[in-house]
Coordinates of C-alpha atoms in Angstrom, one line a residue:
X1 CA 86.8 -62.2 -56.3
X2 CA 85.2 -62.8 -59.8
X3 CA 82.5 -64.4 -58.0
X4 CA 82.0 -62.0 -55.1
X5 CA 81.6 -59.5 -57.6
X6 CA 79.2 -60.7 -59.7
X7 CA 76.8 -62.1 -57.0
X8 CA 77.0 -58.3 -56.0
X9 CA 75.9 -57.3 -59.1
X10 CA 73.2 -59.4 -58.9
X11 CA 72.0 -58.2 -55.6
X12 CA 72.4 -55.0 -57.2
X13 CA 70.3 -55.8 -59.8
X14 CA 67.4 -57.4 -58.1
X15 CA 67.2 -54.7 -55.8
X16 CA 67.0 -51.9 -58.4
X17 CA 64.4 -54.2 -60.1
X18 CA 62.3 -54.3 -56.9
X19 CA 62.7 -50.8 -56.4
X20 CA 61.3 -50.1 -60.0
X21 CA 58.7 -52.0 -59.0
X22 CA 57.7 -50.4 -56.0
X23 CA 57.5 -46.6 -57.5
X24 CA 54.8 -46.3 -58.4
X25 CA 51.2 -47.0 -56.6
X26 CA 51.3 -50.5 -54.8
X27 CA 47.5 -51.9 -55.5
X28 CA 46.4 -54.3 -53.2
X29 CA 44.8 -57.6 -54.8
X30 CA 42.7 -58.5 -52.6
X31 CA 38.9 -59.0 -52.0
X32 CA 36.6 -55.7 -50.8
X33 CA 36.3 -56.9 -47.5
X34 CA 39.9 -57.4 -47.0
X35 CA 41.0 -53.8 -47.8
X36 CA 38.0 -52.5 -45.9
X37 CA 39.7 -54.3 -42.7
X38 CA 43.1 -53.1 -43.5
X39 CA 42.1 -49.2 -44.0
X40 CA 40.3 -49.3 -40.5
X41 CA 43.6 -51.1 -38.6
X42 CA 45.6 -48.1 -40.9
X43 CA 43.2 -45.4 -40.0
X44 CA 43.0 -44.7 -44.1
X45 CA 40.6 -44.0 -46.5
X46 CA 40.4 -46.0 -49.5
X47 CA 41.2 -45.2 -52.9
X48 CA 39.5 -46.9 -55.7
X49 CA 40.8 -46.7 -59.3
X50 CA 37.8 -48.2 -61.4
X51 CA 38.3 -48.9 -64.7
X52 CA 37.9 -50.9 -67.9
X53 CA 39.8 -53.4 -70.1
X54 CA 38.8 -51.2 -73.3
X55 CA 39.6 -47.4 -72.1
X56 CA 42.5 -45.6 -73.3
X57 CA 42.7 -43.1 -70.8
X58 CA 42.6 -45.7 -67.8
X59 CA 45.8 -47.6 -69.3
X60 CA 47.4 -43.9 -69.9
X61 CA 47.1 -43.5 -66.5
X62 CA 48.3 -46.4 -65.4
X63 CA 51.5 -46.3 -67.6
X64 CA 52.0 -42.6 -67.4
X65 CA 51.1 -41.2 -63.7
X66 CA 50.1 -44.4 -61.0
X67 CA 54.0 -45.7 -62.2
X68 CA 55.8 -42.5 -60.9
X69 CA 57.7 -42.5 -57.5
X70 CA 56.4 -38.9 -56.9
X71 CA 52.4 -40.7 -57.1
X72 CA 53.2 -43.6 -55.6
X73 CA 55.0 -41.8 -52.7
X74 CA 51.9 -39.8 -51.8
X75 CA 49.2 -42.4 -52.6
X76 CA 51.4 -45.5 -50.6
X77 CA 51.6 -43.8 -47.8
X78 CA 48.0 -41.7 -47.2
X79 CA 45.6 -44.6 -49.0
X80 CA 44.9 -48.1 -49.4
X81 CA 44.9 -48.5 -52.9
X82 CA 42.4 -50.6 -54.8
X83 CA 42.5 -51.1 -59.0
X84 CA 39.0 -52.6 -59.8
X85 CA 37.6 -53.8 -63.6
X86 CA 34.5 -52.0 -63.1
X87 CA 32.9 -55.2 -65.5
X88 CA 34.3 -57.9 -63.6
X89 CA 34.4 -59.7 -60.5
X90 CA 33.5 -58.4 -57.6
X91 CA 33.7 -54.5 -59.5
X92 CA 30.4 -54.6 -61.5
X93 CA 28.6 -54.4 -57.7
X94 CA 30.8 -52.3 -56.4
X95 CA 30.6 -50.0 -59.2
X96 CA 26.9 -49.6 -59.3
X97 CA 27.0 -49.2 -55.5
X98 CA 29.1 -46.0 -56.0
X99 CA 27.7 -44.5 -59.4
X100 CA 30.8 -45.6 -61.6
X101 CA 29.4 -44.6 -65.4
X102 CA 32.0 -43.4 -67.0
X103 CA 36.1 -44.7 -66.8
X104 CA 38.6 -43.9 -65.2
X105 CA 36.7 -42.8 -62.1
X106 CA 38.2 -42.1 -58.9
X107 CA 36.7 -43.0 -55.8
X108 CA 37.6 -42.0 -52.3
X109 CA 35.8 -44.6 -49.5
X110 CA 35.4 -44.5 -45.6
X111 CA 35.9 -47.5 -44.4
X112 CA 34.4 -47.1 -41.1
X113 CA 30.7 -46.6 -43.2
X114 CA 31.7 -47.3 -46.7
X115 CA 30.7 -43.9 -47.5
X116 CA 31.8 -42.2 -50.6
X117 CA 33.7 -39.3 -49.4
X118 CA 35.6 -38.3 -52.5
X119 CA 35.0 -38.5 -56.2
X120 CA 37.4 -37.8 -59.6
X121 CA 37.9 -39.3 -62.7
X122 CA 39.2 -38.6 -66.4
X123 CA 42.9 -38.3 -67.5
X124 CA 44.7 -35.8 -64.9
X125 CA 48.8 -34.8 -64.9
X126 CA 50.6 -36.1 -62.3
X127 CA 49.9 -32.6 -60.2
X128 CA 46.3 -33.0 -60.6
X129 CA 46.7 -36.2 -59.1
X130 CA 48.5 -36.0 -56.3
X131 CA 45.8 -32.6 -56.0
X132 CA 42.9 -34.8 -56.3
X133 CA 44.4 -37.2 -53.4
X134 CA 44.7 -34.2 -51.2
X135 CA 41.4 -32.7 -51.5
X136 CA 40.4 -36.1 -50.6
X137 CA 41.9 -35.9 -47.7
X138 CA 39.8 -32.2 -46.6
X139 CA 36.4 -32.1 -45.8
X140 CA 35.7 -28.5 -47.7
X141 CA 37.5 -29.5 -50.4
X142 CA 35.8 -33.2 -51.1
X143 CA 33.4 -33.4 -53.5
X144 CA 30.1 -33.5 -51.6
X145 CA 30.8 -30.6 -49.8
X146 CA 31.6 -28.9 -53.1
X147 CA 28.8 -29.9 -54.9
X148 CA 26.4 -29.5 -51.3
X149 CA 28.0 -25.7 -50.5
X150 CA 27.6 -24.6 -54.5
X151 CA 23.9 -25.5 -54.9
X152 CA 22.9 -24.1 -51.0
X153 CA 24.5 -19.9 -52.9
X154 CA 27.9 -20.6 -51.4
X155 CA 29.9 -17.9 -53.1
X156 CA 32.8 -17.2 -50.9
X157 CA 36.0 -16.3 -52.6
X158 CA 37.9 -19.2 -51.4
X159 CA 35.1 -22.0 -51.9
X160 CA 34.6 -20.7 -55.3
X161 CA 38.0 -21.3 -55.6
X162 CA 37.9 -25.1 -54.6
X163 CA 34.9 -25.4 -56.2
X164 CA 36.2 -24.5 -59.8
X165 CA 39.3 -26.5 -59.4
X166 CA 37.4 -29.4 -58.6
X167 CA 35.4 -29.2 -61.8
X168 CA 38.0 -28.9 -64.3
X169 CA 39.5 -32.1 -62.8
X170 CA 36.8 -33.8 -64.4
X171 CA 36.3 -31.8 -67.1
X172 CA 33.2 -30.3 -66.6
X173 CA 33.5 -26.6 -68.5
X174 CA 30.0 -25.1 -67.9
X175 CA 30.5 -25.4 -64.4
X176 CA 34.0 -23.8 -64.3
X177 CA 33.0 -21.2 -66.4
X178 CA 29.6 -20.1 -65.0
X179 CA 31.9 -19.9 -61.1
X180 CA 34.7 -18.6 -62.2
X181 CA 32.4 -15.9 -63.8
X182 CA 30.8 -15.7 -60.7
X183 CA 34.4 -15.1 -59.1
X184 CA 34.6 -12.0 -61.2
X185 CA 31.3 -11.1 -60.2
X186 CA 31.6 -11.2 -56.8
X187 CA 34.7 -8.6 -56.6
X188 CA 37.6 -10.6 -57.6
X189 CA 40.3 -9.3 -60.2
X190 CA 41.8 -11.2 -62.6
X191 CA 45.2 -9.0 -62.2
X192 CA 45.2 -10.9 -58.8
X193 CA 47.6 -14.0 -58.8
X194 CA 45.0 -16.3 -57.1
X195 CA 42.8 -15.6 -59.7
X196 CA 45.2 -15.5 -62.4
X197 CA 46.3 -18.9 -61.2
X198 CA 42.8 -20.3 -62.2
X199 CA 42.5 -18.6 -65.0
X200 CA 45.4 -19.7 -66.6
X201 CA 44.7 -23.4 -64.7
X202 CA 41.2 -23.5 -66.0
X203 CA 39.6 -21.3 -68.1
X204 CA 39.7 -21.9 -71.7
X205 CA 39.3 -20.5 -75.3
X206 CA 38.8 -17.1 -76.8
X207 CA 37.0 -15.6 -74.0
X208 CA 36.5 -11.8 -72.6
X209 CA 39.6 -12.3 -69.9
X210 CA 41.7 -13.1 -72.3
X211 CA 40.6 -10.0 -74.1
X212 CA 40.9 -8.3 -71.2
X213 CA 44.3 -9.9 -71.0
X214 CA 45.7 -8.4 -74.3
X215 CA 43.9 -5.2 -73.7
X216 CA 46.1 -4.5 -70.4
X217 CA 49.3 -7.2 -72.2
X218 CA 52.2 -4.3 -70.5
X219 CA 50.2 -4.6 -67.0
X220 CA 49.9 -8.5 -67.1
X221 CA 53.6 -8.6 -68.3
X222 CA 54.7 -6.8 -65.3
X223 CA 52.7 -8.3 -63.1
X224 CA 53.0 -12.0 -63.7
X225 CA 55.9 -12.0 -66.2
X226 CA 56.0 -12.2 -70.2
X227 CA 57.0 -15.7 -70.4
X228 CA 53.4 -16.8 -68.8
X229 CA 51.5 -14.1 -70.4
X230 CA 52.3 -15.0 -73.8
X231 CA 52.5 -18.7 -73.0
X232 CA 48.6 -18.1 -71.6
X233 CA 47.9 -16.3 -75.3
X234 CA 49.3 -19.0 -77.7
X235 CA 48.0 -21.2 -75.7
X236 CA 44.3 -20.2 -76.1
X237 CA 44.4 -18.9 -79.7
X238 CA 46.1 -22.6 -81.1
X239 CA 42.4 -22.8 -83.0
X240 CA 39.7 -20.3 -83.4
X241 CA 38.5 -17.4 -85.2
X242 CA 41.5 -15.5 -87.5
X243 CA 40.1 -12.5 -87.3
X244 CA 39.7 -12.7 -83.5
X245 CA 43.0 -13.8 -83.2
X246 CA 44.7 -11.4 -85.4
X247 CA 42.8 -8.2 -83.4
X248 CA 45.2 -9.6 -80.6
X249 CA 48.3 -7.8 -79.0
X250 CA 51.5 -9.0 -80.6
X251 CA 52.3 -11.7 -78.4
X252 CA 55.0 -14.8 -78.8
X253 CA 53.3 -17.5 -80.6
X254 CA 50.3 -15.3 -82.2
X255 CA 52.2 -15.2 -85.5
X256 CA 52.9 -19.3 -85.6
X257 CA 49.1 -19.9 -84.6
X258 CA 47.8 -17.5 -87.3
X259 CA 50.6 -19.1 -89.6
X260 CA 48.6 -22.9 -88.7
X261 CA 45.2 -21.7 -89.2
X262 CA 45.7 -20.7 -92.2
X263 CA 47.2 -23.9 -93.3
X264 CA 44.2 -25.7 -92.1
X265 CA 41.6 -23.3 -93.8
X266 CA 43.7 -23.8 -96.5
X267 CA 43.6 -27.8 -96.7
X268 CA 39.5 -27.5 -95.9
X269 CA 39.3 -25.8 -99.2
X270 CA 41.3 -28.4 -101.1
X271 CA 44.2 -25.1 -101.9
X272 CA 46.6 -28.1 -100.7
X273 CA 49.2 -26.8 -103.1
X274 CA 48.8 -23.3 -101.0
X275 CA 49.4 -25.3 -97.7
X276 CA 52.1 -27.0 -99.0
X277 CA 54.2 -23.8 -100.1
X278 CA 53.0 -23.0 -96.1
X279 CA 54.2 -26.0 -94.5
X280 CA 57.9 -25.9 -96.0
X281 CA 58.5 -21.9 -95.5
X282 CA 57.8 -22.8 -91.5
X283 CA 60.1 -25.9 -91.5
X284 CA 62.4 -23.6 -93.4
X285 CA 62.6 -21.1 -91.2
X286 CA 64.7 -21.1 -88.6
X287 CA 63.2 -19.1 -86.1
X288 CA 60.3 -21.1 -86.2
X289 CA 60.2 -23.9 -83.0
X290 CA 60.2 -27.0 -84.8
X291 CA 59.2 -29.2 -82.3
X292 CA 56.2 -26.8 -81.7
X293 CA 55.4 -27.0 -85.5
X294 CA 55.7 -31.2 -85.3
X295 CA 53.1 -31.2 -82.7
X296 CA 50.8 -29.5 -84.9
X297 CA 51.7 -31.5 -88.4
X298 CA 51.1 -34.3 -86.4
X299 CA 47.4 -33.7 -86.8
X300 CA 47.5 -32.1 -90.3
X301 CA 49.6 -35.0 -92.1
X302 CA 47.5 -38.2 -92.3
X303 CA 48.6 -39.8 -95.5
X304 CA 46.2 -43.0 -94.9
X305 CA 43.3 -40.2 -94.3
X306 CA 43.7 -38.4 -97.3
X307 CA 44.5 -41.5 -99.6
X308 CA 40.7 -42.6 -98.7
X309 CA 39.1 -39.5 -99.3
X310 CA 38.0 -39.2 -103.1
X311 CA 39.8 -36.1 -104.7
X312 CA 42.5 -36.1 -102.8
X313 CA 45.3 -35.1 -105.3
X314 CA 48.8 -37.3 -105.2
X315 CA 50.7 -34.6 -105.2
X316 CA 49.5 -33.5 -101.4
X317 CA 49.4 -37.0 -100.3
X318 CA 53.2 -37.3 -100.7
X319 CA 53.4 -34.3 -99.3
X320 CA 52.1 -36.1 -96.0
X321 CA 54.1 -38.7 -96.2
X322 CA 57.3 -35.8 -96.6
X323 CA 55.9 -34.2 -93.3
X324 CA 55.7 -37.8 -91.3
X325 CA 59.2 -38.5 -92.1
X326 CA 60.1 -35.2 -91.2
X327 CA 58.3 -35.8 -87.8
X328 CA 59.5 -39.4 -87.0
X329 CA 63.1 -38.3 -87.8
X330 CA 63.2 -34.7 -85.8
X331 CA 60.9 -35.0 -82.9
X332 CA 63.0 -34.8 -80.3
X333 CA 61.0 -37.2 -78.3
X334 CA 62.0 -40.3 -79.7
X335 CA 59.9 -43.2 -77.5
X336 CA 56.8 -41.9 -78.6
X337 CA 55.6 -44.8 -80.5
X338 CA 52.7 -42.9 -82.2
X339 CA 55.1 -41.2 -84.8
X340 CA 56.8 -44.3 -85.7
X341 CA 53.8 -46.4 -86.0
X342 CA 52.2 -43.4 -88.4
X343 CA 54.9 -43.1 -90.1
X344 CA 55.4 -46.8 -91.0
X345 CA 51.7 -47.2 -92.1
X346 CA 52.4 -44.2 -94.4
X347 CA 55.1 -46.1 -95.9
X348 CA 52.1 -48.8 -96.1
X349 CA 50.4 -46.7 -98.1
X350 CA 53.1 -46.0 -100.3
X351 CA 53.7 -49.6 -100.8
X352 CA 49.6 -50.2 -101.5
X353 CA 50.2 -47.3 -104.2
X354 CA 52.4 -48.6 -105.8
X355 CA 50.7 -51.7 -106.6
X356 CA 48.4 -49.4 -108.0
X357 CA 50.4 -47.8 -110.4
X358 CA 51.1 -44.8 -108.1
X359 CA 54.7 -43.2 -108.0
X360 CA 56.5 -43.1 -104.9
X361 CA 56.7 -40.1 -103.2
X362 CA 59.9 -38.0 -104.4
X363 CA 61.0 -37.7 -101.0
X364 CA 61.9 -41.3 -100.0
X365 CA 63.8 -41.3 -102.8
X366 CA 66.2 -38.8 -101.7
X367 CA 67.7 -37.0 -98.6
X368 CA 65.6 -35.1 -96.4
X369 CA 65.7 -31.2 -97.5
X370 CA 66.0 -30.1 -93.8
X371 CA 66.7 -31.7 -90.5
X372 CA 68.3 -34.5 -89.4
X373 CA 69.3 -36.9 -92.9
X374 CA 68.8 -39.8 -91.0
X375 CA 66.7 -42.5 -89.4
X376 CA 67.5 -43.1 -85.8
X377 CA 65.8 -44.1 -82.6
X378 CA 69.0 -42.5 -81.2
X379 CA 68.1 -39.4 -78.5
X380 CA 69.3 -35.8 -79.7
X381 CA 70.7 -35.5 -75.9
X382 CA 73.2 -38.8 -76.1
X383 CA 76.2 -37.7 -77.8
X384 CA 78.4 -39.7 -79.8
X385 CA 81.1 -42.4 -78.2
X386 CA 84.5 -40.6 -79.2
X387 CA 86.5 -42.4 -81.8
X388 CA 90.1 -43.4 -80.1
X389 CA 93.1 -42.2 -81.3
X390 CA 95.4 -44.9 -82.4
X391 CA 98.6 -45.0 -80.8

């Protein structure tokens, strides 16, 4: 029985380990010719994912979106899926035959001519991806036809449309901007929910709409809710003009944004004591989303940064070392590597310091003031085991 069991197990095992494996995007490794031949007897196009051994963004994809079942699903079972190292192999050729200049770049191929039909690239969501699989899959929404249809004066509604979502999947902001404007231009509203789709999808920054959007805040609230209007707001005003921002409706998050900019004019003009006094009233207060507010310190509290630049008083770079323990104990997020590994080369730096006849920062010496007292890799969602009662 004891055996029985624990071959079961195993089976178990095995099969949850091949089904792990098999999520995400199953990449053939083979030569070109070979998937060409497959693709034709499967009636698929190919997809290409070209990349390098250096570029961050082609191993975040990798790790972070071609791994998930919801990917893999779509792209198993539409493509045949290629990974090439655009400097290696048989992908240096293959890359110059198709324009690859830049990494990760996303190629969509016919087998039957070897035509490009399709082309993507840069860091997308997973939605973006599984988008940018489907328009390959469309003839008026591949990227020839875009690009073809926009420089011949297509400027129908719905091509525009296509057009501007294409763009922002590769990040190319003057050309989402100058269509969507002439969106606008040619009749549409942005009270329409087509339109306010891609606005809120694609258009960035402090820009007219979103003047337009405080201007007429009640409307927009009624019409597309208060949640995604003021979500749309904060989103856009995180940096920027104070002034601009401040002229704003009252919206949720316009008081934390202002609250952040002025922390960071603040630190530009060396009044770290200022930003300091900032810093602790917003983890001290209550109402304020802390995990919105570790986000931001993330970028603000750089104690190996500051202890580099000449000028830099002690007193603020222990401050940054406070606020990355703060982060690395609260964020609630607790496999992100990047706030333990900042966090340990603070304490790095503290050590260095020291050597140097620097104090150690006040905090480590002591409790933390607020949040969680200890350091744990523990999630905030796993509760406790419950201590048994003895009989």
């Amino acid at each position: 029985m004891k055996k029985y069991i624990f071959t079961t197990l195993i089976a178990l095992c095995t099969l949850f380990y091949v089904q792990a494996q098999e999520a995400g995007i199953n990449f053939l490794h083979t030569s070109w010719q070979e998937a060409v031949n497959k693709a034709k007897a499967e009636n698929k196009l190919i997809f290409i994912d070209f990349y390098t051994q250096w570029c961050g963004p082609c191993l975040n994809m990798a790790q972070e979106v071609f791994s998930l079942p919801t990917v893999g699903y779509f792209y198993n079972n539409t493509f045949v899926n290629l990974k090439i190292d655009a400097e290696n192999g048989e992908g240096i050729a293959l890359a110059k035959k198709y324009g690859v200049r830049l990494f990760p770049t996303y190629i969509f191929v016919d087998p039957q001519t070897e035509a490009l039909v399709h082309y993507s690239s840069s860091r997308q969501t997973p939605e973006q991806f599984i988008q940018t699989g489907k328009n390959a899959l469309d003839p008026k929404t591949r990227s020839p036809y875009l690009l073809e249809e926009y420089q011949k004066g297509n400027r129908e509604r719905s091509f525009l449309v296509s057009y501007i979502n294409y763009q922002h999947t590769i990040y190319n902001r003057k050309s989402v901007t100058t269509a969507f404007d002439e969106l606008i231009q040619g009749g549409a509203k942005l009270t329409e929910p087509d339109v306010w789709e891609v606005f809120v999808n694609t258009i960035s920054g402090f820009t007219p709409y979103l003047q337009q959007v405080s201007d007429n805040y009640a409307d927009f609230c009624q019409r597309f809710g208060k949640k995604a209007v003021d979500a749309k707001l904060a989103k856009e005003t995180t940096y920027g003009d104070l002034s601009q921002i401040e002229s704003l409706c009252d919206f949720d998050g316009k008081a934390f944004n202002c609250n952040l900019i002025r922390i960071n004019q603040d630190i530009q003009q060396q009044h770290y004591d200022q930003a300091a006094a900032e810093i602790d009233a917003m983890i001290a207060d209550t109402t304020v989303n802390q995990q919105e507010l570790i986000q931001r310190l993330k970028f603000i509290a750089r104690p190996s940064y500051y202890s580099r630049k000449a000028g830099t008083p002690d007193t603020w770079f222990n401050k940054c070392v406070e606020y990355l323990r703060y982060i690395a104990y609260n964020q609630t997020d607790r496999d992100d590597a990047y706030i333990h590994q900042e966090y340990a080369a603070a304490l790095e730096d503290v050590i260095r310091r020291k050597a140097e006849g620097k104090e150690i920062p006040p905090c480590l010496l002591e409790k933390p003031a607020y949040g969680k007292k200890n350091y744990s890799m523990r999630p905030d969602v796993l509760k406790m085991k419950p201590v048994r009662k003895k009989k």
